[in-house]
C-alpha positions as a printed NumPy array, in Angstrom:
array([[ -12.243,  -81.026,   69.722],
       [ -11.832,  -84.632,   70.801],
       [  -9.228,  -84.985,   73.921],
       [  -7.258,  -87.915,   72.374],
       [  -6.282,  -85.577,   69.457],
       [  -5.507,  -82.575,   71.593],
       [  -3.557,  -83.612,   74.516],
       [  -3.68 ,  -87.846,   74.093],
       [  -1.099,  -88.461,   71.515],
       [   1.527,  -86.312,   73.13 ],
       [   0.589,  -87.731,   76.682],
       [   1.158,  -91.404,   75.278],
       [   3.944,  -90.492,   73.362],
       [   5.745,  -88.964,   76.454],
       [   4.476,  -91.61 ,   78.64 ],
       [   6.06 ,  -94.689,   76.441],
       [   9.375,  -92.579,   76.305],
       [   9.52 ,  -92.046,   80.033],
       [   9.249,  -96.081,   80.395],
       [  11.677,  -96.499,   77.692],
       [  14.208,  -94.544,   78.999],
       [  13.136,  -94.905,   82.36 ],
       [  13.941,  -98.929,   82.271],
       [  17.476,  -97.95 ,   80.625],
       [  18.385,  -95.745,   83.48 ],
       [  16.797,  -98.451,   85.864],
       [  18.778, -101.193,   84.713],
       [  22.048,  -99.188,   84.675],
       [  21.43 ,  -98.321,   88.249],
       [  20.493, -101.551,   89.413],
       [  23.433, -103.169,   87.646],
       [  25.922, -100.627,   89.068],
       [  24.861, -101.617,   92.654],
       [  24.144,  -97.844,   93.131],
       [  20.888,  -98.702,   94.784],
       [  21.163, -100.641,   98.235],
       [  19.36 , -101.362,  101.347],
       [  15.229, -101.575,  101.471],
       [  13.164,  -99.95 ,   99.082],
       [   9.173,  -99.731,  100.04 ],
       [  10.066, -102.567,  102.629],
       [  11.671, -104.887,  100.161],
       [  15.528, -105.701,  100.208],
       [  16.777, -104.506,   96.64 ],
       [  19.63 , -106.672,   96.62 ],
       [  17.467, -109.743,   96.881],
       [  15.349, -108.809,   94.207],
       [  18.015, -106.733,   92.203],
       [  18.044, -109.317,   89.08 ],
       [  14.271, -109.868,   88.924],
       [  14.451, -106.032,   88.83 ],
       [  16.35 , -106.102,   85.979],
       [  14.415, -108.371,   84.245],
       [  11.242, -106.51 ,   84.657],
       [  12.814, -103.465,   83.237],
       [  14.211, -105.318,   80.438],
       [  10.721, -106.476,   79.673],
       [   9.197, -103.046,   80.167],
       [  11.89 , -101.759,   77.86 ],
       [  10.656, -104.292,   75.032],
       [   6.891, -103.301,   75.47 ],
       [   7.874,  -99.552,   75.598],
       [   9.584, -100.194,   72.472],
       [   6.785, -102.   ,   71.039],
       [   4.544,  -99.439,   72.024],
       [   6.474,  -96.398,   70.458],
       [   6.761,  -98.572,   67.105],
       [   2.953,  -99.142,   66.906],
       [   2.181,  -95.125,   67.907],
       [   4.223,  -94.057,   65.156],
       [   2.794,  -96.521,   62.69 ],
       [  -0.726,  -95.912,   63.763],
       [  -0.539,  -92.496,   64.738],
       [  -3.081,  -91.052,   62.632],
       [  -5.694,  -94.245,   63.416],
       [  -5.707,  -93.599,   67.357],
       [  -8.447,  -93.655,   69.207],
       [  -9.463,  -93.571,   72.747],
       [ -10.001,  -97.387,   72.685],
       [  -6.34 ,  -97.997,   72.357],
       [  -5.315,  -95.574,   75.214],
       [  -5.361,  -97.987,   77.597],
       [  -3.557, -100.557,   75.593],
       [  -0.818,  -98.089,   75.649],
       [  -0.86 ,  -97.359,   79.154],
       [  -1.003, -101.045,   80.286],
       [   1.715, -102.171,   77.945],
       [   4.878, -101.607,   79.758],
       [   3.625, -102.486,   83.18 ],
       [   2.345, -105.997,   81.869],
       [   5.631, -106.717,   80.032],
       [   7.434, -105.66 ,   83.195],
       [   5.771, -108.264,   84.973],
       [   5.489, -110.864,   82.434],
       [   9.262, -110.801,   82.005],
       [   9.909, -111.822,   85.556],
       [   7.471, -114.928,   85.505],
       [   9.285, -115.464,   82.244],
       [  12.464, -116.014,   83.755],
       [  11.146, -117.679,   86.65 ],
       [   9.339, -120.352,   84.324],
       [  12.635, -121.099,   82.709],
       [  14.621, -121.077,   86.002],
       [  11.688, -123.848,   87.221],
       [  12.157, -125.723,   84.121],
       [   8.388, -125.276,   83.224],
       [   9.302, -123.471,   80.119],
       [  11.908, -125.173,   78.181],
       [  14.385, -123.21 ,   76.323],
       [  18.174, -123.232,   76.48 ],
       [  19.251, -120.008,   77.963],
       [  22.218, -119.563,   79.382],
       [  23.063, -119.081,   82.892],
       [  24.557, -115.377,   82.251],
       [  22.95 , -112.278,   83.203],
       [  22.682, -110.74 ,   79.695],
       [  20.885, -113.971,   78.308],
       [  18.443, -113.725,   80.712],
       [  17.914, -110.045,   79.956],
       [  17.629, -110.568,   76.12 ],
       [  14.684, -113.391,   77.307],
       [  13.118, -110.53 ,   79.322],
       [  13.344, -108.071,   76.717],
       [  11.896, -110.256,   74.158],
       [   9.157, -111.421,   76.13 ],
       [   7.998, -107.411,   76.492],
       [   8.271, -106.848,   72.694],
       [   6.647, -109.997,   72.225],
       [   4.121, -109.84 ,   74.703],
       [   0.957, -110.784,   72.495],
       [   2.71 , -113.875,   71.485],
       [   4.018, -114.72 ,   75.014],
       [   0.461, -114.681,   76.308],
       [  -0.588, -117.12 ,   73.43 ],
       [   2.221, -119.729,   74.979],
       [   1.303, -118.923,   78.453],
       [  -2.346, -119.63 ,   77.255],
       [  -1.272, -122.882,   75.471],
       [   1.041, -124.075,   78.247],
       [  -2.086, -123.487,   81.062],
       [  -4.294, -125.569,   78.687],
       [  -1.921, -128.324,   78.698],
       [  -0.538, -128.241,   81.816],
       [  -4.262, -128.298,   83.3  ],
       [  -6.344, -129.985,   80.758],
       [  -6.244, -133.382,   82.772],
       [  -5.207, -134.795,   79.012],
       [  -1.535, -137.058,   79.134],
       [  -1.745, -136.918,   75.361],
       [  -0.441, -133.606,   75.036],
       [  -3.155, -132.245,   73.283],
       [  -3.82 , -128.476,   73.819],
       [  -6.799, -127.954,   71.809],
       [  -8.742, -126.44 ,   74.762],
       [ -11.782, -128.61 ,   73.26 ],
       [ -12.809, -129.37 ,   76.696],
       [ -10.978, -132.936,   76.427],
       [  -9.909, -132.619,   79.996],
       [ -11.851, -133.401,   83.099],
       [ -11.677, -130.069,   84.925],
       [ -11.511, -130.602,   88.461],
       [ -13.278, -134.031,   88.752],
       [ -11.241, -137.046,   89.539],
       [ -10.604, -139.774,   87.026],
       [ -11.599, -143.183,   87.82 ]])
């Protein structure tokens, strides 16, 4: 019997459920101020907001993963196991980067300065991770293409690392 059918589906479900519930729990712990001091050499009080954003992104990614798992339960093959395992982790990091990009002004979206607004954006980044990566790809193409007309087609119209005359 194929291992994905024997134990893999149960493992993926439990893994995503742990990320989902664990993210909620960690956001509550960080929001309550229960976690203080240093954790693995990092001062938690300095980065607790970013950790909340990361867990909000992981929550969105785990929710999307659980939804896809439910919709495609019978179609699950071993090629998708990596996608399910990495989704919450990648969403954790991308949510933090999204908030940093908004705070820096590189991504333009009117988001309030409230913690709830930033957590909402982080959650949406995790839930819509694929769309987020498309936007980041378009942004980097526009940002680094060397083209001043805003063309983000990526067709090689930029000059790469060569200086312009």
